Short mmCIF file of C-alpha atoms in Angstrom, two decimals:
data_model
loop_
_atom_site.label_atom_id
_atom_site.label_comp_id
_atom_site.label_asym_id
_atom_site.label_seq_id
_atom_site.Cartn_x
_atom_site.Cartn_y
_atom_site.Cartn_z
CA UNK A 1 -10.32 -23.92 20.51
CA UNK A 2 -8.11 -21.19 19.87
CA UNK A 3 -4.88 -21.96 21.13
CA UNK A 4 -2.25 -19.17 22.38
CA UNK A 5 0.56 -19.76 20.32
CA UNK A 6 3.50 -17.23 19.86
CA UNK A 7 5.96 -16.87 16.83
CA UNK A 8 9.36 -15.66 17.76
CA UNK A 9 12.34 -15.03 15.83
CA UNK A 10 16.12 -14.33 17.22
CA UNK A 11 19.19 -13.16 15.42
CA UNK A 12 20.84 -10.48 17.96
CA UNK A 13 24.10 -12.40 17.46
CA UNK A 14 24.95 -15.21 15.59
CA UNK A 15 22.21 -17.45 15.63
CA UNK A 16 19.42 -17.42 13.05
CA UNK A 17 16.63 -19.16 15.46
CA UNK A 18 12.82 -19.31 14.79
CA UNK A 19 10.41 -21.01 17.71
CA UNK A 20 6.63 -21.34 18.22
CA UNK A 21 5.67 -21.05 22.02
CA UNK A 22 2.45 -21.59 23.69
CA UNK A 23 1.25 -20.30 26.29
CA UNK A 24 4.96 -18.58 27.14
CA UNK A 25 5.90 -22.23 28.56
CA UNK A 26 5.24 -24.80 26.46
CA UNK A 27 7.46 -25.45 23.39
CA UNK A 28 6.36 -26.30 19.60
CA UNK A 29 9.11 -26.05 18.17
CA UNK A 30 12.94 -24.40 18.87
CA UNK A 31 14.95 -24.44 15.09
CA UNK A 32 18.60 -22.79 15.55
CA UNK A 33 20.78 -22.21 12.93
CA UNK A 34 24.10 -21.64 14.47
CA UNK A 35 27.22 -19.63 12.51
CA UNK A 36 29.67 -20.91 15.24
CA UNK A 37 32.08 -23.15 12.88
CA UNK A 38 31.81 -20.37 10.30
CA UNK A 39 33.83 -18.15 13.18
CA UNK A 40 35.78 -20.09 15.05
CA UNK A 41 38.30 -19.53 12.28
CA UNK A 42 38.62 -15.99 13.31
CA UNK A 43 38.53 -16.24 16.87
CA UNK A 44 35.18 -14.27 16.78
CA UNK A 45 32.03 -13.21 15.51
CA UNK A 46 32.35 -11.59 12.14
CA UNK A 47 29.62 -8.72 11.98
CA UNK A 48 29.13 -8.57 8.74
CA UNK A 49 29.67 -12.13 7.77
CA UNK A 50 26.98 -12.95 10.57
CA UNK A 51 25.07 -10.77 8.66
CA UNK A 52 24.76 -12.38 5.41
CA UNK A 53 24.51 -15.37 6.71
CA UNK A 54 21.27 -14.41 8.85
CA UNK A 55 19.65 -13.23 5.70
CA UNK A 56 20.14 -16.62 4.07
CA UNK A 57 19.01 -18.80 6.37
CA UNK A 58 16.19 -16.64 8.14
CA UNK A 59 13.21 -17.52 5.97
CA UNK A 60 14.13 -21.19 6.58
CA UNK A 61 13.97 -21.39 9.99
CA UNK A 62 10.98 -19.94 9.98
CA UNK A 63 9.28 -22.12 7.56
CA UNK A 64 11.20 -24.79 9.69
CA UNK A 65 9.36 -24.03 13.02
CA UNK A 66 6.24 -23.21 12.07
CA UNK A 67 6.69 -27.07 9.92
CA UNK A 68 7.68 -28.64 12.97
CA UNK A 69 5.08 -27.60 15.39
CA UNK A 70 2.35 -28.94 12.49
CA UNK A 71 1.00 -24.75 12.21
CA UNK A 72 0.37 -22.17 9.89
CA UNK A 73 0.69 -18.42 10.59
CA UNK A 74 -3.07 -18.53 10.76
CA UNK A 75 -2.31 -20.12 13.88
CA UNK A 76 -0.45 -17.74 15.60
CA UNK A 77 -1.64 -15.17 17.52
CA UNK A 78 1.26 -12.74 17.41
CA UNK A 79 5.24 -12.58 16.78
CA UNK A 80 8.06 -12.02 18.91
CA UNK A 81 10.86 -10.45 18.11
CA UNK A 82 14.36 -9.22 19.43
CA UNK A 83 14.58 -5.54 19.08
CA UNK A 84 17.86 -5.42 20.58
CA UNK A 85 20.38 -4.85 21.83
CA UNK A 86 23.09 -7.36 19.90
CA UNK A 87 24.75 -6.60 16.55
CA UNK A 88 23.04 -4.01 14.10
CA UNK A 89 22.90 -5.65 11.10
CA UNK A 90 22.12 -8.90 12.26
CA UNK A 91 19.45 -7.56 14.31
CA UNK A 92 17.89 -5.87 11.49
CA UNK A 93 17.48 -8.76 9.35
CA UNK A 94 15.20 -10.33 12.31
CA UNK A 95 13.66 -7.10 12.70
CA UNK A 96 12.96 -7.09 8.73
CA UNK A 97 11.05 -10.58 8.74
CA UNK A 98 9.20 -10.45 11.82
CA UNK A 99 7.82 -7.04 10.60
CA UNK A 100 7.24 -8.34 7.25
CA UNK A 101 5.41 -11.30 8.81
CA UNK A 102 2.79 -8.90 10.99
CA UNK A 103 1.69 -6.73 8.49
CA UNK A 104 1.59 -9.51 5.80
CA UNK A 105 -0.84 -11.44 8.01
CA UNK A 106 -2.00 -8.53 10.11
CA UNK A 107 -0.39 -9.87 13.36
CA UNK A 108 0.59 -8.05 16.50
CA UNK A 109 4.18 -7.34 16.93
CA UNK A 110 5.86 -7.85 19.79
CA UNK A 111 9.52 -6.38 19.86
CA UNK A 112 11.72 -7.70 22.98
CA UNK A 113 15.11 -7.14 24.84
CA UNK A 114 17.14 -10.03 24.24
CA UNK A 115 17.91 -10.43 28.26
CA UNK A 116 14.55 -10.41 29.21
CA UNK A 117 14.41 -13.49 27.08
CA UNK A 118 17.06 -15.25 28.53
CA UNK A 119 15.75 -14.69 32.25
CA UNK A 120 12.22 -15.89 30.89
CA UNK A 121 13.61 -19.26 29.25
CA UNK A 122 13.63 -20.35 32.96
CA UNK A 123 9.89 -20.40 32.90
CA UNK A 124 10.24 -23.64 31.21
CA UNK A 125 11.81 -25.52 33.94
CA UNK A 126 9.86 -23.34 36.85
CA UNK A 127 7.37 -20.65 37.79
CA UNK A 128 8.69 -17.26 38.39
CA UNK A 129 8.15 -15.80 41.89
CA UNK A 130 8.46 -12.11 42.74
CA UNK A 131 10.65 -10.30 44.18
CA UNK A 132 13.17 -11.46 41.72
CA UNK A 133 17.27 -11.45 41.29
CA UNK A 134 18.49 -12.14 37.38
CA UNK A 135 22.07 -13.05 37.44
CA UNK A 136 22.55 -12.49 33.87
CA UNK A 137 26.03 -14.05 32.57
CA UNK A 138 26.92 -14.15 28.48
CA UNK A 139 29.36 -12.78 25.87
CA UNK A 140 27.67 -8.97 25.82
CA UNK A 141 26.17 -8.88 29.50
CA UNK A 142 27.37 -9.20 33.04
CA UNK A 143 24.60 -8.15 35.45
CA UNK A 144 21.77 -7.96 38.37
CA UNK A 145 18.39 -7.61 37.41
CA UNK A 146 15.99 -6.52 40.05
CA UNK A 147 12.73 -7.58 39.40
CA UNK A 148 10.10 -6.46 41.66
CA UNK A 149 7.08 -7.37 39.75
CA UNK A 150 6.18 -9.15 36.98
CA UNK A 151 7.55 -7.24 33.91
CA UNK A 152 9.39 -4.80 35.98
CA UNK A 153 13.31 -4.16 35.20
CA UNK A 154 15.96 -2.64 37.76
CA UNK A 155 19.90 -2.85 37.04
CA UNK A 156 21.81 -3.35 40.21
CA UNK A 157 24.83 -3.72 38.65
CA UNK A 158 26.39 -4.27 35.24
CA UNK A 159 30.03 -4.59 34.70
CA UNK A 160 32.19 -1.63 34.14
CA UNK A 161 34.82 -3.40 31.21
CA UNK A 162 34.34 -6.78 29.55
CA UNK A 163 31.31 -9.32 30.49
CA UNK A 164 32.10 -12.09 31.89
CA UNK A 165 31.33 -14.47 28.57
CA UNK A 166 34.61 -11.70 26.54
CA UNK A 167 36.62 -12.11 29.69
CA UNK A 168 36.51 -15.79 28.91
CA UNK A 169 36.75 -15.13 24.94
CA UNK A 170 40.31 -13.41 25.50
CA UNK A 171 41.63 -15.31 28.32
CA UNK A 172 41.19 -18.50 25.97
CA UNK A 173 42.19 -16.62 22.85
CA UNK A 174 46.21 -15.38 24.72
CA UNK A 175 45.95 -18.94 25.80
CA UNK A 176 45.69 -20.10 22.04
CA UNK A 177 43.37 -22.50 23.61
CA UNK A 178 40.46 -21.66 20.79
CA UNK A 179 36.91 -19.63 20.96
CA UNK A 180 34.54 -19.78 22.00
CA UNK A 181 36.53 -19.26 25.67
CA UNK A 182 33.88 -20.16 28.11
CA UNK A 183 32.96 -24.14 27.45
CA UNK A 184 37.35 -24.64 26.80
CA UNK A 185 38.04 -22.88 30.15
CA UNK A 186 35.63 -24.79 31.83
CA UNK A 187 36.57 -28.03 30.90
CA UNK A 188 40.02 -26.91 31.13
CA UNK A 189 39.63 -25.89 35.26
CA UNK A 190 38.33 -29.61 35.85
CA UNK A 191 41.51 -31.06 35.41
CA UNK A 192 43.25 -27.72 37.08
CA UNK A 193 44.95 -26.87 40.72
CA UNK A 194 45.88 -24.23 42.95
CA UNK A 195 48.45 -23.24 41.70
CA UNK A 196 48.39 -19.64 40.11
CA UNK A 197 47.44 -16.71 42.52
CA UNK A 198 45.07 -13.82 39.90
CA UNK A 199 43.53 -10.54 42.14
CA UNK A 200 40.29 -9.98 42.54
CA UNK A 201 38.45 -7.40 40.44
CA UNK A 202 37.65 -4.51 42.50
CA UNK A 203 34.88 -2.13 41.40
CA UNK A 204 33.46 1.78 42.44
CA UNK A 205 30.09 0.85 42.88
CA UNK A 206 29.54 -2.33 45.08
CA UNK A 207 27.52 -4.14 42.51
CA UNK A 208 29.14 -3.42 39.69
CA UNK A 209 31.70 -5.82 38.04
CA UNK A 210 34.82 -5.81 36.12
CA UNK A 211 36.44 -8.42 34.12
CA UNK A 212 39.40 -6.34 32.23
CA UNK A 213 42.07 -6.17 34.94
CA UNK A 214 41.44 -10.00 35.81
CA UNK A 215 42.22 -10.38 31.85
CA UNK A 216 45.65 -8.58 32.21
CA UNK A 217 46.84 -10.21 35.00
CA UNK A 218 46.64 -13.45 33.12
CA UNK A 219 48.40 -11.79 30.65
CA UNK A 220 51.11 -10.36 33.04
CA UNK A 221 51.23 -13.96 34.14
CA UNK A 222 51.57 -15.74 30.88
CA UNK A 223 54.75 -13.30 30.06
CA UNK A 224 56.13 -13.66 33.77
CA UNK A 225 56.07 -17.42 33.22
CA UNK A 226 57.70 -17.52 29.68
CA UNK A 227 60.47 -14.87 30.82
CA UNK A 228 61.20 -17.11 33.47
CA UNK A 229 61.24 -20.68 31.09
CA UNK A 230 58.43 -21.95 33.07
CA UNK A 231 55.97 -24.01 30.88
CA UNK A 232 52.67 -22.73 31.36
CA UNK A 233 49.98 -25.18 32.96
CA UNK A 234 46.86 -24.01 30.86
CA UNK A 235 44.72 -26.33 33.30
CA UNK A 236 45.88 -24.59 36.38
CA UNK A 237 45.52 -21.13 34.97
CA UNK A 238 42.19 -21.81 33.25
CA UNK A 239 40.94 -22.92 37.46
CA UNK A 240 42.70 -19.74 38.73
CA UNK A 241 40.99 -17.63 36.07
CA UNK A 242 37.67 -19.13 36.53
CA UNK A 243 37.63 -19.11 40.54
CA UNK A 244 38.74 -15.66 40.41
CA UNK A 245 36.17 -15.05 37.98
CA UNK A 246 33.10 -16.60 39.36
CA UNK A 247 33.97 -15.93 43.02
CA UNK A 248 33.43 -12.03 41.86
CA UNK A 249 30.16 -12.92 40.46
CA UNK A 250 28.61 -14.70 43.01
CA UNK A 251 30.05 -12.55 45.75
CA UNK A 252 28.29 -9.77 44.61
CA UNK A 253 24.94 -11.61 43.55
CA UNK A 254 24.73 -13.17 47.46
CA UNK A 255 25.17 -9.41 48.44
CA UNK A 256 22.11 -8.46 46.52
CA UNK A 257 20.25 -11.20 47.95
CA UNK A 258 21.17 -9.81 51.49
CA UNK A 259 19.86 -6.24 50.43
CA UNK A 260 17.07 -7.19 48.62
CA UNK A 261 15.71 -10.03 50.03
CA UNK A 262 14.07 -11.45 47.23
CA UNK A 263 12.21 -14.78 46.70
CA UNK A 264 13.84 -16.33 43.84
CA UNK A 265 17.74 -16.12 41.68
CA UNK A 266 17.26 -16.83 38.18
CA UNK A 267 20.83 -17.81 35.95
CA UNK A 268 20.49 -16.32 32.87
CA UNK A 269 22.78 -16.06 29.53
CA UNK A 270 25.37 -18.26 28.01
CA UNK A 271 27.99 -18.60 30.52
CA UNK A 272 24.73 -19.87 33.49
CA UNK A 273 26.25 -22.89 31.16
CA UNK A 274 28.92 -23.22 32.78
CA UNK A 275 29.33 -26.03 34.99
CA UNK A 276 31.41 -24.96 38.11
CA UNK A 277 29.14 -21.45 37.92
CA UNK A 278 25.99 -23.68 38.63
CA UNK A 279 28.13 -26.24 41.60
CA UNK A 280 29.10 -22.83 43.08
CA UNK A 281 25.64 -20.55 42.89
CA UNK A 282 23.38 -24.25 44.33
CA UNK A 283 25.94 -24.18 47.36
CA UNK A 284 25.81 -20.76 47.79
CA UNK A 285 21.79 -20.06 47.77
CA UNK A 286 21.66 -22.84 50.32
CA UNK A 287 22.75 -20.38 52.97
CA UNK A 288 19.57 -18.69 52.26
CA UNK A 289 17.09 -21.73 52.21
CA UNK A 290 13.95 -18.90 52.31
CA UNK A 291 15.42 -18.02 48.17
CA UNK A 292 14.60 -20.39 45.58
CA UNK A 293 17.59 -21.16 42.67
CA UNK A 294 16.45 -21.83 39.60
CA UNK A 295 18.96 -22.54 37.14
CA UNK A 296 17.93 -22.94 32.83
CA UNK A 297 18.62 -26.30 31.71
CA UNK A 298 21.70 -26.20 29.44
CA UNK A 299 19.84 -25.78 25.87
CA UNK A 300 18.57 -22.61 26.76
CA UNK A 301 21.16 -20.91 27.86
CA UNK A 302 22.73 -19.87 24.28
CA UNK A 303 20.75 -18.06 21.93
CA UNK A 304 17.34 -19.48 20.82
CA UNK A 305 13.90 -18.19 19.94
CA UNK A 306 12.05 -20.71 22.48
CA UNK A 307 13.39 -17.45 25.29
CA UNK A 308 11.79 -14.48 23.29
CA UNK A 309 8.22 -16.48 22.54
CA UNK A 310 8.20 -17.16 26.75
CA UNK A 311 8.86 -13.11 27.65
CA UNK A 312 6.72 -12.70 24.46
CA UNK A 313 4.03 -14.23 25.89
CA UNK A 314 4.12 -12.34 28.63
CA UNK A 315 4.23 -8.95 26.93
CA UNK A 316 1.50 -9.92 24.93
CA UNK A 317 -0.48 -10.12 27.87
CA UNK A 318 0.34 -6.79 28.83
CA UNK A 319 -0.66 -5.34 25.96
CA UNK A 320 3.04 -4.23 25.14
CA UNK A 321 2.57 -4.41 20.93
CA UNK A 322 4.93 -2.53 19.37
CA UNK A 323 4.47 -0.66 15.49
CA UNK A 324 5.73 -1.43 12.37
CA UNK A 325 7.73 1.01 12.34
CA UNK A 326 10.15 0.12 14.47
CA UNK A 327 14.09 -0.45 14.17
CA UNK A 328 16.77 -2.85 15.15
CA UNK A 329 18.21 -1.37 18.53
CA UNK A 330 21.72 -2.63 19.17
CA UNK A 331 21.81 -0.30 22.45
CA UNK A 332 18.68 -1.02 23.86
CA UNK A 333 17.83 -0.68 27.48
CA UNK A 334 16.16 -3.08 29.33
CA UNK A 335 14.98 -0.70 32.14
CA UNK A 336 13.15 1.09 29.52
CA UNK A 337 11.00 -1.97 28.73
CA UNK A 338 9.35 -1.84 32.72
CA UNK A 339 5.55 -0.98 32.75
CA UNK A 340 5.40 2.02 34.40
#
């Protein structure tokens, strides 16, 4: 029996990651190759370093997944790719394989918006129910996904400055506290007080965000405290930051739920990680028992491939094969990837 088995590859960022997926839900194999040591040292992702580094280890990880879920490509019924949007070059090289792959072996190809992956990784943990909030929370992204239907894309709000997961990047970095920001801050606010007062982000539209004048003020702060001779409690100011931070955040995702009334909140990106992010949202939705929470367990909320083969499968149902001659898109929409 033919089984329905989907080959997808990921390398939008820094991550060279290769999965097989069946049936969008079930998991064969998830190999990531991560380049986070390699930056650490510059407080940052390198471009073009994360670029050679993708082309080395890409053919790998392939070989690697497709070993570890006991397959061959005559197995698979079609690959998966992110199109975009991330960095350029390392976007290309996953671009490059996958539609190397598909016309070697005369596959479909299936090219994908990396945040449509991350909202489908939590079909691994639950079913997907319609209407449909995405609170999508990494380094690049800070937003609201309206889904209405199944493969149907609506941005409520996006953030107007920094996402959330480069608000956390900097704060950390003037902190001298390390990168990547967001798992140091967090750990950091555990062991924090009230103590430090940070405004709130205010924004035009109502759904919008904005993370840059929240990053300032810790800076003001920082300089007010050394002008002064106070010694800076990195604790305390790592819970201010991250209350003021994530009260924004949910604030504005429990006023979408009032508006939109939809059935189920889905965490998605890096930073649905965090641990105080996921206390705060599971108290929050329980004002609204009628909405279900469904939160991605904690390895799927970096980078992996495991995401794009579950939205892959579900593109592949809809027909939505793309050419071979298509490009690495480090701007890509995800509206534009609704069935109209």
């Amino acid at each position: 029996m033919k089984r329905n088995l989907i080959l997808a590859i990921e390398s939008s960022c820094d991550e060279t990651a290769a999965a097989v997926v069946e049936d969008g839900c079930k998991i064969c194999s998830n190999i990531v190759s991560s380049q986070i040591n390699v930056h650490k040292k510059y407080g940052g992702v390198v471009p073009e370093v994360a670029s050679r580094i993708h082309v080395e280890n890409i053919s790998v990880v392939i070989e690697e997944a497709l070993a570890q879920a006991e397959v061959t490509m005559d197995d698979i019924l079609a690959i998966a790719v992110t199109q975009g949007p991330g960095l350029v070059g390392s976007l290309h090289v996953g671009v490059q394989a996958a539609k190397t792959l598909a016309w070697y072996y005369d596959k479909p190809l299936i090219p994908l918006h990396h945040i449509i992956g991350h909202i489908y990784a939590n079909r691994f943990v639950d079913e997907l129910r319609f209407p449909m909030i995405a609170l999508v929370v990494s380094g690049g992204h800070t937003e609201l996904v309206w889904m209405k239907d199944e493969w149907s894309f609506e941005i409520l709000g996006t953030t107007q400055d920094d996402a959330i997961g480069e608000a956390y990047d900097k704060v950390s970095r003037v902190m001298g506290t390390g990168y990547p920001g967001g798992p140091v801050i967090d750990k950091m606010a555990k062991q924090g007080h009230p103590h430090y007062t940070l405004p709130k982000p205010k924004t035009e539209k109502p759904l919008d965000f904005s993370f840059s004048g929240l990053k300032s003020a810790v800076l003001q702060l920082i300089d007010r405290e050394y002008k002064k001779g106070e010694e800076l409690n990195k604790e305390d100011l790592s819970y201010a930051f991250q209350e003021a931070a994530l009260d924004t955040l949910l604030k504005k995702t429990m006023q979408a739920v009032k508006e939109f009334k939809p059935k189920q909140v889905v965490l998605a990106g890096g930073v649905a990680a965090n641990s105080r992010l996921r206390e705060k949202i599971s108290e929050m939705i329980q004002e609204t028992p009628e909405v279900h929470l469904t939160i991605p367990p904690l390895w799927c909320c970096t980078d992996n491939a495991a995401m794009i083969g579950a939205a892959g499968w579900t593109a592949y149902t809809h027909g939505l094969n793309g050419s071979l001659d298509i490009a690495a898109n480090p701007s890509m929409e995800i509206e534009t990837s609704s069935i109209h």
